[in-house]
PDB file of C-alpha atoms in Angstrom:
ATOM      1  CA  GLY G   1       0.000   0.000   0.000  1.00 45.00           C
ATOM      2  CA  SER G   2       0.996   3.607  -0.259  1.00 40.00           C
ATOM      3  CA  LYS G   3       2.740   5.211   2.703  1.00 39.00           C
ATOM      4  CA  ALA G   4       1.187   8.379   4.036  1.00 37.00           C
ATOM      5  CA  GLN G   5       3.056  10.471   6.572  1.00 36.00           C
ATOM      6  CA  ALA G   6       1.122  12.371   9.211  1.00 36.00           C
ATOM      7  CA  ALA G   7       1.362  16.062   8.374  1.00 33.00           C
ATOM      8  CA  ALA G   8       1.019  18.422  11.310  1.00 34.00           C
ATOM      9  CA  SER G   9      -0.144  22.037  11.366  1.00 32.00           C
ATOM     10  CA  ARG G  10       0.197  24.434  14.293  1.00 30.00           C
ATOM     11  CA  TRP G  11      -2.231  27.029  15.554  1.00 20.00           C
ATOM     12  CA  SER G  12      -0.413  30.230  16.025  1.00 27.00           C
ATOM     13  CA  ALA G  13      -1.575  33.772  16.534  1.00 31.00           C
ATOM     14  CA  ALA G  14       0.173  36.998  15.760  1.00 34.00           C
ATOM     15  CA  SER G  15       0.126  39.511  18.560  1.00 34.00           C
ATOM     16  CA  ARG G  16      -2.189  42.463  18.084  1.00 39.00           C
ATOM     17  CA  PRO G  17      -0.408  45.791  18.155  1.00 39.00           C
ATOM     18  CA  ALA G  18      -1.215  47.742  21.306  1.00 43.00           C
ATOM     19  CA  ARG G  19      -3.679  50.650  20.942  1.00 45.00           C
ATOM     20  CA  GLY G  20      -1.879  53.723  19.731  1.00 45.00           C
ATOM     21  CA  ARG G  21       1.197  51.872  18.494  1.00 46.00           C
ATOM     22  CA  THR G  22       2.133  51.301  14.901  1.00 46.00           C
ATOM     23  CA  SER G  23       2.431  47.728  13.693  1.00 45.00           C
ATOM     24  CA  THR G  24       5.496  46.873  11.622  1.00 45.00           C
ATOM     25  CA  SER G  25       5.567  44.377   8.786  1.00 46.00           C
ATOM     26  CA  ASP G  26       7.856  42.070  10.765  1.00 48.00           C
ATOM     27  CA  ALA G  27       5.865  42.137  13.961  1.00 45.00           C
ATOM     28  CA  SER G  28       6.936  39.267  16.176  1.00 48.00           C
ATOM     29  CA  LYS G  29       4.647  36.316  16.777  1.00 51.00           C
ATOM     30  CA  LEU G  30       3.891  34.740  20.098  1.00 50.00           C
ATOM     31  CA  PRO G  31       6.409  31.979  20.787  1.00 56.00           C
ATOM     32  CA  VAL G  32       5.006  28.463  20.464  1.00 53.00           C
ATOM     33  CA  SER G  33       5.897  26.209  23.376  1.00 55.00           C
ATOM     34  CA  ASP G  34       6.945  22.596  22.964  1.00 57.00           C
ATOM     35  CA  ASN G  35       3.644  21.587  24.545  1.00 58.00           C
ATOM     36  CA  ALA G  36       1.509  23.690  22.195  1.00 55.00           C
ATOM     37  CA  PHE G  37      -1.665  22.095  20.888  1.00 54.00           C
ATOM     38  CA  ARG G  38      -1.140  20.495  17.487  1.00 59.00           C
ATOM     39  CA  VAL G  39      -3.720  19.371  14.971  1.00 53.00           C
ATOM     40  CA  THR G  40      -2.634  16.204  13.189  1.00 56.00           C
ATOM     41  CA  LYS G  41      -4.200  14.131  10.477  1.00 58.00           C
ATOM     42  CA  PRO G  42      -5.020  10.555  11.470  1.00 59.00           C
ATOM     43  CA  GLU G  43      -2.450   7.960  10.419  1.00 73.00           C
ATOM     44  CA  SER G  44      -3.163   6.066   7.231  1.00 89.00           C
ATOM     45  CA  ARG G  45      -4.404   2.507   7.620  1.00 89.00           C
ATOM     46  CA  ASP G  46      -1.159   1.145   6.172  1.00 90.00           C
ATOM     47  CA  VAL G  47       0.992   3.045   8.672  1.00 93.00           C
ATOM     48  CA  GLN G  48      -1.199   1.858  11.561  1.00 94.00           C
ATOM     49  CA  LEU G  49      -1.161  -1.722  10.244  1.00 94.00           C
ATOM     50  CA  ARG G  50       2.622  -1.771  10.035  1.00 94.00           C
ATOM     51  CA  ARG G  51       2.925  -0.239  13.486  1.00 95.00           C
ATOM     52  CA  ASP G  52       0.622  -2.862  15.028  1.00 95.00           C
ATOM     53  CA  VAL G  53       2.307  -5.807  13.282  1.00 96.00           C
ATOM     54  CA  LEU G  54       5.818  -4.618  14.117  1.00 96.00           C
ATOM     55  CA  ALA G  55       4.863  -4.121  17.773  1.00 96.00           C
ATOM     56  CA  LEU G  56       3.846  -7.799  17.898  1.00 96.00           C
ATOM     57  CA  LEU G  57       6.898  -9.045  16.006  1.00 96.00           C
ATOM     58  CA  ASN G  58       9.190  -7.147  18.375  1.00 95.00           C
ATOM     59  CA  LYS G  59       7.865  -9.333  21.203  1.00 94.00           C
ATOM     60  CA  ILE G  60       8.434 -12.628  19.389  1.00 92.00           C
ATOM     61  CA  ALA G  61      10.078 -15.536  21.200  1.00 92.00           C
ATOM     62  CA  PRO G  62       9.584 -19.311  20.972  1.00 93.00           C
ATOM     63  CA  ASP G  63       7.618 -19.400  24.221  1.00 95.00           C
ATOM     64  CA  ASN G  64       5.025 -16.796  23.176  1.00 95.00           C
ATOM     65  CA  LEU G  65       4.665 -17.736  19.489  1.00 95.00           C
ATOM     66  CA  LYS G  66       1.139 -19.104  19.883  1.00 95.00           C
ATOM     67  CA  ARG G  67      -0.108 -15.894  21.503  1.00 96.00           C
ATOM     68  CA  ILE G  68       1.574 -13.676  18.889  1.00 96.00           C
ATOM     69  CA  VAL G  69       0.114 -15.762  16.053  1.00 96.00           C
ATOM     70  CA  GLU G  70      -3.370 -15.426  17.554  1.00 96.00           C
ATOM     71  CA  GLN G  71      -2.980 -11.653  17.745  1.00 96.00           C
ATOM     72  CA  LEU G  72      -1.587 -11.390  14.209  1.00 95.00           C
ATOM     73  CA  SER G  73      -4.364 -13.543  12.768  1.00 94.00           C
ATOM     74  CA  GLY G  74      -6.886 -11.289  14.484  1.00 93.00           C
ATOM     75  CA  ILE G  75      -5.750  -8.313  12.386  1.00 93.00           C
ATOM     76  CA  GLU G  76      -8.118  -7.799   9.467  1.00 91.00           C
ATOM     77  CA  LEU G  77      -6.390  -7.708   6.076  1.00 92.00           C
ATOM     78  CA  ARG G  78      -8.636  -6.097   3.491  1.00 91.00           C
ATOM     79  CA  ASP G  79      -6.594  -6.407   0.314  1.00 91.00           C
ATOM     80  CA  VAL G  80      -3.451  -7.923  -1.161  1.00 92.00           C
ATOM     81  CA  GLY G  81      -1.483  -4.749  -0.403  1.00 92.00           C
ATOM     82  CA  GLU G  82      -2.089  -5.231   3.306  1.00 94.00           C
ATOM     83  CA  ILE G  83      -1.033  -8.882   3.261  1.00 93.00           C
ATOM     84  CA  VAL G  84       2.130  -7.793   1.425  1.00 93.00           C
ATOM     85  CA  SER G  85       2.837  -5.261   4.198  1.00 94.00           C
ATOM     86  CA  VAL G  86       2.589  -8.001   6.844  1.00 95.00           C
ATOM     87  CA  ILE G  87       4.800 -10.381   4.853  1.00 94.00           C
ATOM     88  CA  GLU G  88       7.453  -7.704   4.270  1.00 95.00           C
ATOM     89  CA  LEU G  89       7.730  -7.160   8.022  1.00 96.00           C
ATOM     90  CA  ILE G  90       7.848 -10.874   8.903  1.00 96.00           C
ATOM     91  CA  PHE G  91      10.462 -11.610   6.242  1.00 95.00           C
ATOM     92  CA  SER G  92      12.619  -8.619   7.196  1.00 95.00           C
ATOM     93  CA  LYS G  93      12.565  -9.661  10.859  1.00 95.00           C
ATOM     94  CA  ALA G  94      13.454 -13.264   9.966  1.00 95.00           C
ATOM     95  CA  LEU G  95      16.579 -12.042   8.134  1.00 95.00           C
ATOM     96  CA  LEU G  96      17.530  -9.612  10.905  1.00 95.00           C
ATOM     97  CA  GLU G  97      17.052 -12.225  13.645  1.00 95.00           C
ATOM     98  CA  PRO G  98      18.319 -15.555  12.251  1.00 94.00           C
ATOM     99  CA  HIS G  99      18.522 -16.951  15.812  1.00 94.00           C
ATOM    100  CA  TYR G 100      14.692 -16.914  15.700  1.00 95.00           C
ATOM    101  CA  CYS G 101      14.529 -18.338  12.177  1.00 94.00           C
ATOM    102  CA  GLU G 102      12.749 -21.505  13.298  1.00 95.00           C
ATOM    103  CA  THR G 103      10.218 -19.438  15.222  1.00 96.00           C
ATOM    104  CA  TYR G 104       9.451 -17.273  12.186  1.00 97.00           C
ATOM    105  CA  ALA G 105       9.080 -20.388  10.016  1.00 96.00           C
ATOM    106  CA  ASP G 106       6.632 -21.812  12.586  1.00 96.00           C
ATOM    107  CA  MET G 107       4.771 -18.495  12.457  1.00 96.00           C
ATOM    108  CA  VAL G 108       4.479 -18.686   8.668  1.00 95.00           C
ATOM    109  CA  LEU G 109       3.181 -22.257   8.913  1.00 95.00           C
ATOM    110  CA  SER G 110       0.520 -21.185  11.420  1.00 95.00           C
ATOM    111  CA  LEU G 111      -0.544 -18.004   9.616  1.00 94.00           C
ATOM    112  CA  ARG G 112      -0.848 -19.433   6.096  1.00 92.00           C
ATOM    113  CA  SER G 113      -4.315 -20.862   6.720  1.00 90.00           C
ATOM    114  CA  ARG G 114      -5.560 -17.906   8.767  1.00 92.00           C
ATOM    115  CA  TYR G 115      -5.212 -15.106   6.255  1.00 92.00           C
ATOM    116  CA  PRO G 116      -7.521 -14.697   3.257  1.00 90.00           C
ATOM    117  CA  GLU G 117      -6.464 -15.372  -0.316  1.00 90.00           C
ATOM    118  CA  PHE G 118      -7.030 -12.813  -3.041  1.00 91.00           C
ATOM    119  CA  PRO G 119      -7.860 -13.183  -6.736  1.00 90.00           C
ATOM    120  CA  PRO G 120      -4.946 -13.447  -9.196  1.00 88.00           C
ATOM    121  CA  GLU G 121      -3.693 -10.377 -11.039  1.00 85.00           C
ATOM    122  CA  ARG G 122      -4.432 -12.025 -14.391  1.00 88.00           C
ATOM    123  CA  GLU G 123      -6.904 -14.682 -15.400  1.00 88.00           C
ATOM    124  CA  GLY G 124      -5.456 -18.170 -15.373  1.00 87.00           C
ATOM    125  CA  GLU G 125      -2.886 -17.416 -12.669  1.00 89.00           C
ATOM    126  CA  PRO G 126      -3.110 -18.928  -9.171  1.00 89.00           C
ATOM    127  CA  ALA G 127      -4.724 -17.008  -6.347  1.00 91.00           C
ATOM    128  CA  ARG G 128      -2.489 -14.709  -4.324  1.00 92.00           C
ATOM    129  CA  THR G 129      -2.076 -16.385  -0.945  1.00 93.00           C
ATOM    130  CA  PHE G 130       0.025 -15.618   2.114  1.00 94.00           C
ATOM    131  CA  THR G 131       2.382 -18.521   1.371  1.00 93.00           C
ATOM    132  CA  ARG G 132       2.774 -17.743  -2.341  1.00 93.00           C
ATOM    133  CA  ILE G 133       3.594 -14.071  -1.717  1.00 93.00           C
ATOM    134  CA  LEU G 134       6.071 -14.946   1.041  1.00 94.00           C
ATOM    135  CA  LEU G 135       7.878 -17.477  -1.142  1.00 94.00           C
ATOM    136  CA  ASN G 136       8.179 -14.826  -3.867  1.00 93.00           C
ATOM    137  CA  TYR G 137      10.038 -12.629  -1.374  1.00 93.00           C
ATOM    138  CA  VAL G 138      12.323 -15.512  -0.374  1.00 94.00           C
ATOM    139  CA  GLN G 139      13.078 -16.286  -4.031  1.00 93.00           C
ATOM    140  CA  GLU G 140      13.784 -12.635  -4.858  1.00 94.00           C
ATOM    141  CA  GLU G 141      16.216 -12.371  -1.938  1.00 93.00           C
ATOM    142  CA  TYR G 142      17.985 -15.544  -3.076  1.00 94.00           C
ATOM    143  CA  GLU G 143      18.237 -14.246  -6.636  1.00 92.00           C
ATOM    144  CA  ARG G 144      19.943 -11.090  -5.331  1.00 90.00           C
ATOM    145  CA  LEU G 145      22.903 -13.230  -4.273  1.00 89.00           C
ATOM    146  CA  PRO G 146      25.785 -11.759  -6.303  1.00 88.00           C
ATOM    147  CA  LYS G 147      28.441 -13.830  -8.041  1.00 84.00           C
ATOM    148  CA  THR G 148      31.080 -11.949  -6.086  1.00 86.00           C
ATOM    149  CA  MET G 149      31.174 -10.178  -2.738  1.00 87.00           C
ATOM    150  CA  GLU G 150      33.622  -7.627  -4.075  1.00 90.00           C
ATOM    151  CA  PRO G 151      32.180  -4.167  -3.359  1.00 90.00           C
ATOM    152  CA  SER G 152      30.377  -2.529  -6.258  1.00 89.00           C
ATOM    153  CA  GLU G 153      31.312   0.940  -7.430  1.00 90.00           C
ATOM    154  CA  GLU G 154      28.066   2.212  -5.924  1.00 92.00           C
ATOM    155  CA  GLN G 155      28.972   0.727  -2.532  1.00 91.00           C
ATOM    156  CA  ARG G 156      32.478   2.220  -2.688  1.00 92.00           C
ATOM    157  CA  LEU G 157      31.008   5.652  -3.315  1.00 92.00           C
ATOM    158  CA  LYS G 158      28.418   5.260  -0.569  1.00 93.00           C
ATOM    159  CA  PHE G 159      30.942   3.955   1.989  1.00 93.00           C
ATOM    160  CA  PRO G 160      34.280   5.685   1.291  1.00 91.00           C
ATOM    161  CA  LEU G 161      35.782   4.555   4.624  1.00 92.00           C
ATOM    162  CA  LYS G 162      37.132   0.996   4.495  1.00 91.00           C
ATOM    163  CA  GLY G 163      35.717   0.098   7.903  1.00 93.00           C
ATOM    164  CA  ASP G 164      32.226   1.182   6.866  1.00 93.00           C
ATOM    165  CA  LEU G 165      32.509  -0.641   3.543  1.00 92.00           C
ATOM    166  CA  ASP G 166      33.694  -3.874   5.197  1.00 93.00           C
ATOM    167  CA  PHE G 167      30.795  -3.661   7.674  1.00 94.00           C
ATOM    168  CA  GLU G 168      28.297  -3.186   4.838  1.00 92.00           C
ATOM    169  CA  ILE G 169      29.629  -6.240   2.964  1.00 92.00           C
ATOM    170  CA  ALA G 170      29.580  -8.320   6.155  1.00 92.00           C
ATOM    171  CA  GLN G 171      25.954  -7.333   6.831  1.00 93.00           C
ATOM    172  CA  GLN G 172      25.022  -8.195   3.264  1.00 91.00           C
ATOM    173  CA  LYS G 173      26.559 -11.641   3.639  1.00 93.00           C
ATOM    174  CA  LYS G 174      24.779 -12.206   6.972  1.00 94.00           C
ATOM    175  CA  LYS G 175      21.493 -11.434   5.259  1.00 94.00           C
ATOM    176  CA  PHE G 176      22.140 -13.980   2.500  1.00 94.00           C
ATOM    177  CA  LEU G 177      23.061 -16.641   5.054  1.00 95.00           C
ATOM    178  CA  ALA G 178      19.947 -15.863   7.101  1.00 95.00           C
ATOM    179  CA  ASN G 179      17.841 -16.371   3.984  1.00 95.00           C
ATOM    180  CA  MET G 180      19.472 -19.772   3.432  1.00 96.00           C
ATOM    181  CA  LYS G 181      18.579 -20.736   6.990  1.00 96.00           C
ATOM    182  CA  PHE G 182      15.020 -19.519   6.448  1.00 96.00           C
ATOM    183  CA  ILE G 183      14.766 -21.490   3.184  1.00 96.00           C
ATOM    184  CA  GLY G 184      15.884 -24.591   5.063  1.00 96.00           C
ATOM    185  CA  ASN G 185      13.305 -24.133   7.793  1.00 96.00           C
ATOM    186  CA  LEU G 186      10.521 -23.544   5.266  1.00 96.00           C
ATOM    187  CA  TYR G 187      11.508 -26.818   3.585  1.00 95.00           C
ATOM    188  CA  LEU G 188      11.446 -28.672   6.913  1.00 95.00           C
ATOM    189  CA  ARG G 189       7.857 -27.490   7.413  1.00 95.00           C
ATOM    190  CA  GLY G 190       6.726 -28.612   3.977  1.00 94.00           C
ATOM    191  CA  LEU G 191       6.439 -25.091   2.571  1.00 94.00           C
ATOM    192  CA  LEU G 192       9.177 -25.684  -0.017  1.00 93.00           C
ATOM    193  CA  SER G 193       9.607 -28.852  -2.065  1.00 90.00           C
ATOM    194  CA  VAL G 194      12.748 -30.967  -2.125  1.00 89.00           C
ATOM    195  CA  LYS G 195      12.921 -30.206  -5.853  1.00 89.00           C
ATOM    196  CA  VAL G 196      13.307 -26.479  -5.151  1.00 92.00           C
ATOM    197  CA  VAL G 197      15.924 -27.056  -2.445  1.00 92.00           C
ATOM    198  CA  ASN G 198      17.925 -29.403  -4.680  1.00 90.00           C
ATOM    199  CA  SER G 199      17.831 -26.826  -7.454  1.00 91.00           C
ATOM    200  CA  VAL G 200      19.151 -24.130  -5.090  1.00 93.00           C
ATOM    201  CA  LEU G 201      21.969 -26.362  -3.828  1.00 93.00           C
ATOM    202  CA  LYS G 202      23.065 -27.340  -7.339  1.00 90.00           C
ATOM    203  CA  GLU G 203      23.042 -23.747  -8.492  1.00 91.00           C
ATOM    204  CA  LEU G 204      25.122 -22.659  -5.505  1.00 92.00           C
ATOM    205  CA  VAL G 205      27.853 -25.281  -5.859  1.00 89.00           C
ATOM    206  CA  PHE G 206      28.291 -24.272  -9.476  1.00 86.00           C
ATOM    207  CA  GLY G 207      28.359 -20.569  -8.677  1.00 76.00           C
ATOM    208  CA  LYS G 208      25.155 -19.724 -10.549  1.00 71.00           C
ATOM    209  CA  ASN G 209      26.533 -21.163 -13.808  1.00 65.00           C
ATOM    210  CA  SER G 210      29.978 -19.636 -13.381  1.00 63.00           C
ATOM    211  CA  GLU G 211      31.456 -23.130 -12.789  1.00 65.00           C
ATOM    212  CA  SER G 212      33.761 -21.749 -10.082  1.00 76.00           C
ATOM    213  CA  PRO G 213      31.731 -20.534  -7.102  1.00 84.00           C
ATOM    214  CA  GLU G 214      33.208 -17.950  -4.779  1.00 86.00           C
ATOM    215  CA  GLU G 215      33.451 -18.729  -1.102  1.00 89.00           C
ATOM    216  CA  HIS G 216      30.184 -17.021  -0.122  1.00 91.00           C
ATOM    217  CA  PHE G 217      28.316 -19.523  -2.325  1.00 91.00           C
ATOM    218  CA  ILE G 218      29.884 -22.406  -0.437  1.00 92.00           C
ATOM    219  CA  ASP G 219      29.046 -20.699   2.863  1.00 93.00           C
ATOM    220  CA  CYS G 220      25.424 -20.576   1.707  1.00 94.00           C
ATOM    221  CA  VAL G 221      25.496 -24.279   0.826  1.00 93.00           C
ATOM    222  CA  CYS G 222      26.879 -25.112   4.275  1.00 93.00           C
ATOM    223  CA  GLU G 223      24.244 -22.959   5.999  1.00 95.00           C
ATOM    224  CA  LEU G 224      21.431 -24.646   4.104  1.00 95.00           C
ATOM    225  CA  VAL G 225      22.788 -28.159   4.639  1.00 93.00           C
ATOM    226  CA  ARG G 226      23.248 -27.460   8.362  1.00 93.00           C
ATOM    227  CA  SER G 227      19.539 -26.675   8.534  1.00 93.00           C
ATOM    228  CA  ILE G 228      18.192 -29.584   6.496  1.00 93.00           C
ATOM    229  CA  GLY G 229      20.967 -32.169   6.111  1.00 89.00           C
ATOM    230  CA  HIS G 230      19.525 -34.735   8.530  1.00 89.00           C
ATOM    231  CA  THR G 231      16.044 -34.590   6.952  1.00 91.00           C
ATOM    232  CA  LEU G 232      17.443 -34.472   3.416  1.00 88.00           C
ATOM    233  CA  ASP G 233      19.551 -37.557   4.085  1.00 87.00           C
ATOM    234  CA  SER G 234      16.448 -39.521   5.165  1.00 88.00           C
ATOM    235  CA  THR G 235      14.983 -39.675   1.630  1.00 85.00           C
ATOM    236  CA  PRO G 236      16.465 -41.406  -1.458  1.00 87.00           C
ATOM    237  CA  GLN G 237      16.374 -38.170  -3.498  1.00 85.00           C
ATOM    238  CA  GLY G 238      17.893 -36.217  -0.632  1.00 86.00           C
ATOM    239  CA  LYS G 239      20.575 -38.824  -0.010  1.00 89.00           C
ATOM    240  CA  ASP G 240      21.618 -38.586  -3.655  1.00 90.00           C
ATOM    241  CA  MET G 241      21.881 -34.808  -3.290  1.00 90.00           C
ATOM    242  CA  ILE G 242      24.081 -35.091  -0.199  1.00 91.00           C
ATOM    243  CA  LEU G 243      26.429 -37.459  -2.038  1.00 92.00           C
ATOM    244  CA  PHE G 244      26.506 -35.110  -5.032  1.00 91.00           C
ATOM    245  CA  LEU G 245      27.380 -32.154  -2.775  1.00 91.00           C
ATOM    246  CA  MET G 246      30.153 -34.084  -1.034  1.00 90.00           C
ATOM    247  CA  ARG G 247      31.728 -35.001  -4.366  1.00 92.00           C
ATOM    248  CA  ARG G 248      31.455 -31.461  -5.681  1.00 90.00           C
ATOM    249  CA  LEU G 249      32.942 -29.911  -2.523  1.00 89.00           C
ATOM    250  CA  ARG G 250      35.780 -32.440  -2.583  1.00 89.00           C
ATOM    251  CA  ASP G 251      36.540 -31.528  -6.206  1.00 87.00           C
ATOM    252  CA  LEU G 252      36.526 -27.825  -5.371  1.00 86.00           C
ATOM    253  CA  ARG G 253      38.895 -28.379  -2.476  1.00 83.00           C
ATOM    254  CA  GLN G 254      41.286 -30.314  -4.703  1.00 81.00           C
ATOM    255  CA  GLU G 255      41.144 -27.450  -7.189  1.00 76.00           C
ATOM    256  CA  ASP G 256      41.935 -25.079  -4.292  1.00 66.00           C
ATOM    257  CA  GLN G 257      38.765 -23.113  -5.060  1.00 56.00           C
ATOM    258  CA  PHE G 258      37.962 -22.250  -1.443  1.00 54.00           C
ATOM    259  CA  SER G 259      39.420 -22.429   2.054  1.00 52.00           C
ATOM    260  CA  THR G 260      39.394 -25.686   3.982  1.00 48.00           C
ATOM    261  CA  ARG G 261      37.453 -24.204   6.841  1.00 48.00           C
TER     262      ARG G 261
END
């Protein structure tokens, strides 16, 4: 939805010139105190919705998940724009707080059947559901994974100090790794198919078709396998994928493509 900022106007009164005195064009106005009465427009529904959802997400913890889910599901969502606003906040928090990644995945699993679905944008397309929109966000974040973590020219201009630039790159990498962990936890809850996960893993170990993945790709593979390896290894298709990954990582190590850590 569109974001509307609350615009404020003040009541102020110019002092009347005293009887018999001449008013000047730059006559001073009464000072307005910090506690002066202000008339403000009511917040837009989108701003209020985001405020309410964020207030709940800021309280999230594994032991109060059920209560938070009940409160979130009680918020009326009138259109697809509002469901997008909720998903944006949940996804952003999941990437900022990877230590609660499992909790956010449990939240998604609980909320998917509680929010309404909306008609497709075009005839013949599937309905726009909570789960479908969320997975689009996850996919878009994954597709932003660059082939190299070398700073772009834009980043160098934005962060001229080396310390600031290094911090920015480190935060970017943390975000990618958090998304891998989230992808893994969505798979464990049946929200992503093994076919999708296998496709992601294969693409990563080949560096998104570059044939020689940089180290951050391998870090992403390790993060995803840490999350799902045990479950993946319990199915024939998953077991084959684990063996494929082991062979590929061994080959890369022999080619000295990444560190042994």
